[in-house]
Amino acid sequence: MRSCIRAALAIVAVAAAVPDASAAGPSRRFPKLDAALEHRAAVASPVRMSTVIVSLSPGSELPSDLRKYARADRLDSINALVLDLPDSQLAAVSKLAAVTHVHAETTVYASNFRTGITSGAFFVRNNLGFTGAGVTVAMVDSGVGPHDDLTTWKALDFVGTGIQDEAGHGTHVAGTLAGDGHDSN
């Protein structure tokens, strides 16, 4: 009886130690491509073109044979280029060591048009008379950049790197907190 219990426990221990392949998700042939481009790369049509954003590793350049596909716009803030690329080239581009990601250029639509209602801000503004006037808010973030919606603010540098927002996150958060909507009108 003890032998059976030991054998059963050994099997359970081995089964628990072997990773479940399904936990990692499906295997991808071209992991640097987004899902839409991965499908296009598998079909590899030589006549279908895709407009893509190719992100490069720091210090890397686009190989010269691919420059003919590049548009004039370079996205320096994310070290990327926009290419009009035949789908038959997608797999090859995704395998380049200098390439970190390839994404389809798509139109993005805002989906937060009801946030004033769902957050309760609409009710507060219209029924309780609160406008935010006279309120002081502190924000600790990556910095704040100049923006037309931010007319009244003060910044302090606590870490010695300057107040300029290199990534844009702090400016975004500051706009959420204190933006006056100037650019929205």
Tab-separated table of N, CA and C in Angstrom, residues 65-176:
chain	number	residue	atom	x	y	z
A	65	ASP	N	19.000	47.695	-47.899
A	65	ASP	CA	18.087	47.122	-48.888
A	65	ASP	C	16.615	47.348	-48.540
A	66	LEU	N	16.326	47.767	-47.318
A	66	LEU	CA	14.944	48.046	-46.920
A	66	LEU	C	14.614	49.534	-46.953
A	67	ARG	N	15.605	50.378	-47.146
A	67	ARG	CA	15.373	51.829	-47.123
A	67	ARG	C	14.439	52.284	-48.237
A	68	LYS	N	14.388	51.529	-49.339
A	68	LYS	CA	13.501	51.906	-50.442
A	68	LYS	C	12.029	51.834	-50.033
A	69	TYR	N	11.718	51.102	-48.974
A	69	TYR	CA	10.343	50.983	-48.493
A	69	TYR	C	9.992	52.041	-47.453
A	70	ALA	N	10.989	52.774	-46.972
A	70	ALA	CA	10.775	53.721	-45.867
A	70	ALA	C	10.069	54.979	-46.342
A	71	ARG	N	9.146	55.436	-45.531
A	71	ARG	CA	8.530	56.740	-45.745
A	71	ARG	C	9.480	57.786	-45.168
A	72	ALA	N	9.179	59.037	-45.415
A	72	ALA	CA	10.040	60.106	-44.907
A	72	ALA	C	9.946	60.236	-43.392
A	73	ASP	N	8.801	59.841	-42.818
A	73	ASP	CA	8.636	60.050	-41.382
A	73	ASP	C	9.367	59.006	-40.549
A	74	ARG	N	10.261	59.512	-39.712
A	74	ARG	CA	10.982	58.680	-38.746
A	74	ARG	C	10.420	59.026	-37.376
A	75	LEU	N	10.149	58.009	-36.586
A	75	LEU	CA	9.566	58.208	-35.265
A	75	LEU	C	10.683	58.129	-34.229
A	76	ASP	N	11.428	59.226	-34.098
A	76	ASP	CA	12.614	59.241	-33.242
A	76	ASP	C	12.309	58.928	-31.781
A	77	SER	N	11.144	59.340	-31.293
A	77	SER	CA	10.834	59.136	-29.875
A	77	SER	C	10.744	57.661	-29.511
A	78	ILE	N	10.450	56.804	-30.489
A	78	ILE	CA	10.393	55.362	-30.222
A	78	ILE	C	11.392	54.592	-31.082
A	79	ASN	N	12.341	55.308	-31.697
A	79	ASN	CA	13.371	54.711	-32.549
A	79	ASN	C	12.747	53.760	-33.566
A	80	ALA	N	11.853	54.312	-34.373
A	80	ALA	CA	11.131	53.492	-35.339
A	80	ALA	C	11.000	54.223	-36.666
A	81	LEU	N	10.681	53.444	-37.685
A	81	LEU	CA	10.437	53.962	-39.025
A	81	LEU	C	9.108	53.429	-39.523
A	82	VAL	N	8.498	54.180	-40.440
A	82	VAL	CA	7.279	53.723	-41.094
A	82	VAL	C	7.678	53.231	-42.475
A	83	LEU	N	7.281	51.998	-42.786
A	83	LEU	CA	7.601	51.389	-44.078
A	83	LEU	C	6.329	50.976	-44.792
A	84	ASP	N	6.329	51.079	-46.117
A	84	ASP	CA	5.306	50.467	-46.959
A	84	ASP	C	5.964	49.225	-47.527
A	85	LEU	N	5.648	48.081	-46.967
A	85	LEU	CA	6.397	46.846	-47.184
A	85	LEU	C	5.525	45.775	-47.831
A	86	PRO	N	6.046	45.074	-48.859
A	86	PRO	CA	5.296	43.929	-49.387
A	86	PRO	C	5.152	42.872	-48.286
A	87	ASP	N	3.991	42.246	-48.211
A	87	ASP	CA	3.767	41.230	-47.181
A	87	ASP	C	4.779	40.095	-47.273
A	88	SER	N	5.323	39.869	-48.455
A	88	SER	CA	6.324	38.809	-48.616
A	88	SER	C	7.627	39.127	-47.896
A	89	GLN	N	7.822	40.379	-47.470
A	89	GLN	CA	9.034	40.792	-46.759
A	89	GLN	C	8.857	40.819	-45.235
A	90	LEU	N	7.632	40.658	-44.761
A	90	LEU	CA	7.364	40.785	-43.323
A	90	LEU	C	8.168	39.798	-42.478
A	91	ALA	N	8.199	38.548	-42.891
A	91	ALA	CA	8.917	37.531	-42.109
A	91	ALA	C	10.399	37.864	-42.032
A	92	ALA	N	10.989	38.264	-43.159
A	92	ALA	CA	12.420	38.578	-43.190
A	92	ALA	C	12.740	39.766	-42.287
A	93	VAL	N	11.901	40.796	-42.326
A	93	VAL	CA	12.128	41.973	-41.486
A	93	VAL	C	12.027	41.595	-40.013
A	94	SER	N	11.071	40.736	-39.672
A	94	SER	CA	10.898	40.360	-38.267
A	94	SER	C	12.064	39.539	-37.731
A	95	LYS	N	12.840	38.936	-38.607
A	95	LYS	CA	13.974	38.111	-38.173
A	95	LYS	C	15.271	38.905	-38.027
A	96	LEU	N	15.273	40.177	-38.417
A	96	LEU	CA	16.481	40.992	-38.302
A	96	LEU	C	16.804	41.266	-36.838
A	97	ALA	N	18.058	41.157	-36.489
A	97	ALA	CA	18.489	41.381	-35.102
A	97	ALA	C	18.212	42.813	-34.649
A	98	ALA	N	18.306	43.781	-35.555
A	98	ALA	CA	18.099	45.188	-35.207
A	98	ALA	C	16.635	45.513	-34.925
A	99	VAL	N	15.719	44.666	-35.375
A	99	VAL	CA	14.283	44.924	-35.236
A	99	VAL	C	13.780	44.356	-33.915
A	100	THR	N	13.081	45.201	-33.145
A	100	THR	CA	12.508	44.725	-31.880
A	100	THR	C	11.025	44.395	-32.016
A	101	HIS	N	10.281	45.170	-32.805
A	101	HIS	CA	8.846	44.943	-33.008
A	101	HIS	C	8.442	45.460	-34.379
A	102	VAL	N	7.401	44.862	-34.948
A	102	VAL	CA	6.795	45.354	-36.182
A	102	VAL	C	5.287	45.371	-35.960
A	103	HIS	N	4.693	46.558	-36.110
A	103	HIS	CA	3.255	46.716	-35.885
A	103	HIS	C	2.603	47.292	-37.130
A	104	ALA	N	1.401	46.850	-37.429
A	104	ALA	CA	0.632	47.439	-38.519
A	104	ALA	C	0.246	48.857	-38.128
A	105	GLU	N	0.395	49.776	-39.077
A	105	GLU	CA	-0.076	51.133	-38.821
A	105	GLU	C	-1.590	51.110	-38.992
A	106	THR	N	-2.297	51.468	-37.959
A	106	THR	CA	-3.755	51.439	-37.996
A	106	THR	C	-4.309	52.730	-37.425
A	107	THR	N	-5.541	53.008	-37.764
A	107	THR	CA	-6.231	54.151	-37.193
A	107	THR	C	-6.779	53.741	-35.836
A	108	VAL	N	-6.513	54.550	-34.845
A	108	VAL	CA	-6.973	54.268	-33.490
A	108	VAL	C	-8.078	55.262	-33.159
A	109	TYR	N	-9.148	54.756	-32.600
A	109	TYR	CA	-10.279	55.600	-32.238
A	109	TYR	C	-10.428	55.643	-30.725
A	110	ALA	N	-10.766	56.812	-30.208
A	110	ALA	CA	-10.979	56.958	-28.769
A	110	ALA	C	-12.214	56.170	-28.357
A	111	SER	N	-12.115	55.516	-27.239
A	111	SER	CA	-13.263	54.762	-26.744
A	111	SER	C	-13.719	55.290	-25.387
A	112	ASN	N	-13.240	56.463	-25.035
A	112	ASN	CA	-13.566	57.002	-23.715
A	112	ASN	C	-14.553	58.158	-23.788
A	113	PHE	N	-15.408	58.177	-24.805
A	113	PHE	CA	-16.317	59.295	-24.979
A	113	PHE	C	-17.364	59.401	-23.876
A	114	ARG	N	-17.544	58.359	-23.087
A	114	ARG	CA	-18.547	58.376	-22.021
A	114	ARG	C	-17.915	58.478	-20.632
A	115	THR	N	-16.646	58.798	-20.538
A	115	THR	CA	-16.005	58.794	-19.221
A	115	THR	C	-16.608	59.816	-18.275
A	116	GLY	N	-17.080	60.935	-18.781
A	116	GLY	CA	-17.710	61.932	-17.920
A	116	GLY	C	-18.968	61.402	-17.256
A	117	ILE	N	-19.666	60.517	-17.951
A	117	ILE	CA	-20.881	59.915	-17.394
A	117	ILE	C	-20.521	58.771	-16.456
A	118	THR	N	-19.662	57.854	-16.917
A	118	THR	CA	-19.359	56.671	-16.105
A	118	THR	C	-18.575	57.008	-14.848
A	119	SER	N	-17.775	58.065	-14.882
A	119	SER	CA	-17.003	58.438	-13.690
A	119	SER	C	-17.816	59.277	-12.709
A	120	GLY	N	-18.926	59.816	-13.170
A	120	GLY	CA	-19.733	60.684	-12.316
A	120	GLY	C	-19.355	62.152	-12.434
A	121	ALA	N	-18.330	62.474	-13.222
A	121	ALA	CA	-17.882	63.861	-13.354
A	121	ALA	C	-18.971	64.741	-13.968
A	122	PHE	N	-19.705	64.214	-14.923
A	122	PHE	CA	-20.785	64.969	-15.556
A	122	PHE	C	-21.821	65.392	-14.512
A	123	PHE	N	-22.239	64.459	-13.667
A	123	PHE	CA	-23.218	64.754	-12.615
A	123	PHE	C	-22.672	65.801	-11.646
A	124	VAL	N	-21.440	65.611	-11.200
A	124	VAL	CA	-20.833	66.538	-10.232
A	124	VAL	C	-20.748	67.937	-10.822
A	125	ARG	N	-20.259	68.040	-12.049
A	125	ARG	CA	-20.093	69.344	-12.684
A	125	ARG	C	-21.447	70.032	-12.892
A	126	ASN	N	-22.453	69.298	-13.352
A	126	ASN	CA	-23.732	69.909	-13.702
A	126	ASN	C	-24.720	70.051	-12.545
A	127	ASN	N	-24.588	69.248	-11.506
A	127	ASN	CA	-25.580	69.277	-10.429
A	127	ASN	C	-25.060	69.806	-9.101
A	128	LEU	N	-23.788	69.679	-8.864
A	128	LEU	CA	-23.249	70.093	-7.570
A	128	LEU	C	-22.451	71.387	-7.651
A	129	GLY	N	-22.175	71.843	-8.865
A	129	GLY	CA	-21.490	73.110	-9.030
A	129	GLY	C	-19.987	73.083	-8.807
A	130	PHE	N	-19.412	71.910	-8.622
A	130	PHE	CA	-17.959	71.837	-8.443
A	130	PHE	C	-17.271	72.004	-9.792
A	131	THR	N	-16.294	72.897	-9.832
A	131	THR	CA	-15.577	73.155	-11.078
A	131	THR	C	-14.089	72.848	-10.975
A	132	GLY	N	-13.592	72.672	-9.779
A	132	GLY	CA	-12.164	72.482	-9.583
A	132	GLY	C	-11.437	73.778	-9.292
A	133	ALA	N	-12.125	74.901	-9.381
A	133	ALA	CA	-11.511	76.197	-9.092
A	133	ALA	C	-11.064	76.228	-7.636
A	134	GLY	N	-9.850	76.713	-7.412
A	134	GLY	CA	-9.314	76.836	-6.069
A	134	GLY	C	-8.731	75.563	-5.499
A	135	VAL	N	-8.691	74.510	-6.289
A	135	VAL	CA	-8.153	73.227	-5.831
A	135	VAL	C	-6.687	73.126	-6.237
A	136	THR	N	-5.844	72.668	-5.330
A	136	THR	CA	-4.439	72.418	-5.630
A	136	THR	C	-4.210	70.915	-5.628
A	137	VAL	N	-3.533	70.440	-6.654
A	137	VAL	CA	-3.257	69.010	-6.795
A	137	VAL	C	-1.756	68.830	-6.958
A	138	ALA	N	-1.191	67.864	-6.253
A	138	ALA	CA	0.229	67.532	-6.420
A	138	ALA	C	0.339	66.276	-7.271
A	139	MET	N	1.287	66.278	-8.176
A	139	MET	CA	1.520	65.134	-9.044
A	139	MET	C	3.018	64.838	-9.043
A	140	VAL	N	3.389	63.602	-8.821
A	140	VAL	CA	4.789	63.196	-8.911
A	140	VAL	C	4.887	62.276	-10.117
A	141	ASP	N	5.626	62.712	-11.145
A	141	ASP	CA	5.702	61.936	-12.378
A	141	ASP	C	7.002	62.265	-13.101
A	142	SER	N	7.053	61.947	-14.389
A	142	SER	CA	8.280	62.058	-15.173
A	142	SER	C	8.615	63.476	-15.597
A	143	GLY	N	7.762	64.433	-15.338
A	143	GLY	CA	7.983	65.809	-15.747
A	143	GLY	C	6.730	66.328	-16.419
A	144	VAL	N	6.795	67.567	-16.894
A	144	VAL	CA	5.673	68.162	-17.614
A	144	VAL	C	6.233	68.952	-18.775
A	145	GLY	N	5.665	68.741	-19.945
A	145	GLY	CA	6.067	69.496	-21.118
A	145	GLY	C	5.074	70.608	-21.396
A	146	PRO	N	5.459	71.589	-22.208
A	146	PRO	CA	4.541	72.681	-22.527
A	146	PRO	C	3.340	72.161	-23.325
A	147	HIS	N	2.157	72.657	-22.989
A	147	HIS	CA	0.941	72.259	-23.691
A	147	HIS	C	-0.091	73.358	-23.520
A	148	ASP	N	-0.861	73.635	-24.582
A	148	ASP	CA	-1.872	74.695	-24.542
A	148	ASP	C	-2.940	74.469	-23.480
A	149	ASP	N	-3.216	73.218	-23.125
A	149	ASP	CA	-4.241	72.921	-22.116
A	149	ASP	C	-3.751	73.155	-20.689
A	150	LEU	N	-2.453	73.313	-20.514
A	150	LEU	CA	-1.881	73.493	-19.172
A	150	LEU	C	-1.415	74.934	-19.035
A	151	THR	N	-2.279	75.765	-18.484
A	151	THR	CA	-1.950	77.190	-18.384
A	151	THR	C	-1.445	77.588	-17.006
A	152	THR	N	-1.804	76.849	-15.976
A	152	THR	CA	-1.393	77.190	-14.614
A	152	THR	C	-0.792	75.964	-13.952
A	153	TRP	N	0.527	75.976	-13.798
A	153	TRP	CA	1.174	74.862	-13.112
A	153	TRP	C	2.551	75.284	-12.648
A	154	LYS	N	3.051	74.569	-11.686
A	154	LYS	CA	4.381	74.818	-11.138
A	154	LYS	C	5.070	73.471	-11.028
A	155	ALA	N	6.337	73.416	-11.395
A	155	ALA	CA	7.068	72.150	-11.346
A	155	ALA	C	8.298	72.283	-10.465
A	156	LEU	N	8.582	71.239	-9.723
A	156	LEU	CA	9.778	71.162	-8.892
A	156	LEU	C	10.552	69.915	-9.287
A	157	ASP	N	11.882	70.044	-9.353
A	157	ASP	CA	12.743	68.913	-9.705
A	157	ASP	C	13.363	68.357	-8.428
A	158	PHE	N	12.925	67.163	-8.023
A	158	PHE	CA	13.421	66.544	-6.797
A	158	PHE	C	14.612	65.626	-7.023
A	159	VAL	N	14.886	65.247	-8.271
A	159	VAL	CA	15.938	64.259	-8.527
A	159	VAL	C	17.078	64.777	-9.394
A	160	GLY	N	17.018	66.031	-9.803
A	160	GLY	CA	18.125	66.622	-10.540
A	160	GLY	C	18.181	66.285	-12.019
A	161	THR	N	17.068	65.881	-12.608
A	161	THR	CA	17.069	65.543	-14.036
A	161	THR	C	16.328	66.566	-14.874
A	162	GLY	N	15.811	67.605	-14.266
A	162	GLY	CA	15.048	68.617	-14.989
A	162	GLY	C	13.567	68.286	-14.987
A	163	ILE	N	12.758	69.280	-15.337
A	163	ILE	CA	11.310	69.078	-15.305
A	163	ILE	C	10.745	68.675	-16.659
A	164	GLN	N	11.554	68.736	-17.718
A	164	GLN	CA	11.058	68.392	-19.053
A	164	GLN	C	10.637	66.931	-19.101
A	165	ASP	N	9.490	66.663	-19.691
A	165	ASP	CA	8.923	65.318	-19.773
A	165	ASP	C	9.385	64.650	-21.061
A	166	GLU	N	10.391	63.793	-20.973
A	166	GLU	CA	10.949	63.129	-22.153
A	166	GLU	C	10.012	62.077	-22.732
A	167	ALA	N	9.197	61.442	-21.898
A	167	ALA	CA	8.354	60.341	-22.361
A	167	ALA	C	6.912	60.759	-22.627
A	168	GLY	N	6.466	61.875	-22.088
A	168	GLY	CA	5.103	62.328	-22.309
A	168	GLY	C	4.097	61.881	-21.266
A	169	HIS	N	4.482	60.957	-20.403
A	169	HIS	CA	3.531	60.440	-19.416
A	169	HIS	C	3.109	61.517	-18.427
A	170	GLY	N	4.074	62.258	-17.899
A	170	GLY	CA	3.750	63.294	-16.924
A	170	GLY	C	2.853	64.373	-17.509
A	171	THR	N	3.096	64.743	-18.763
A	171	THR	CA	2.257	65.742	-19.423
A	171	THR	C	0.836	65.215	-19.589
A	172	HIS	N	0.720	63.945	-19.942
A	172	HIS	CA	-0.601	63.317	-20.077
A	172	HIS	C	-1.350	63.346	-18.742
A	173	VAL	N	-0.680	62.938	-17.674
A	173	VAL	CA	-1.321	62.914	-16.354
A	173	VAL	C	-1.677	64.332	-15.916
A	174	ALA	N	-0.781	65.286	-16.157
A	174	ALA	CA	-1.067	66.676	-15.795
A	174	ALA	C	-2.286	67.192	-16.561
A	175	GLY	N	-2.421	66.799	-17.824
A	175	GLY	CA	-3.592	67.191	-18.602
A	175	GLY	C	-4.873	66.606	-18.047
A	176	THR	N	-4.804	65.365	-17.574
A	176	THR	CA	-5.973	64.739	-16.953
A	176	THR	C	-6.353	65.471	-15.671
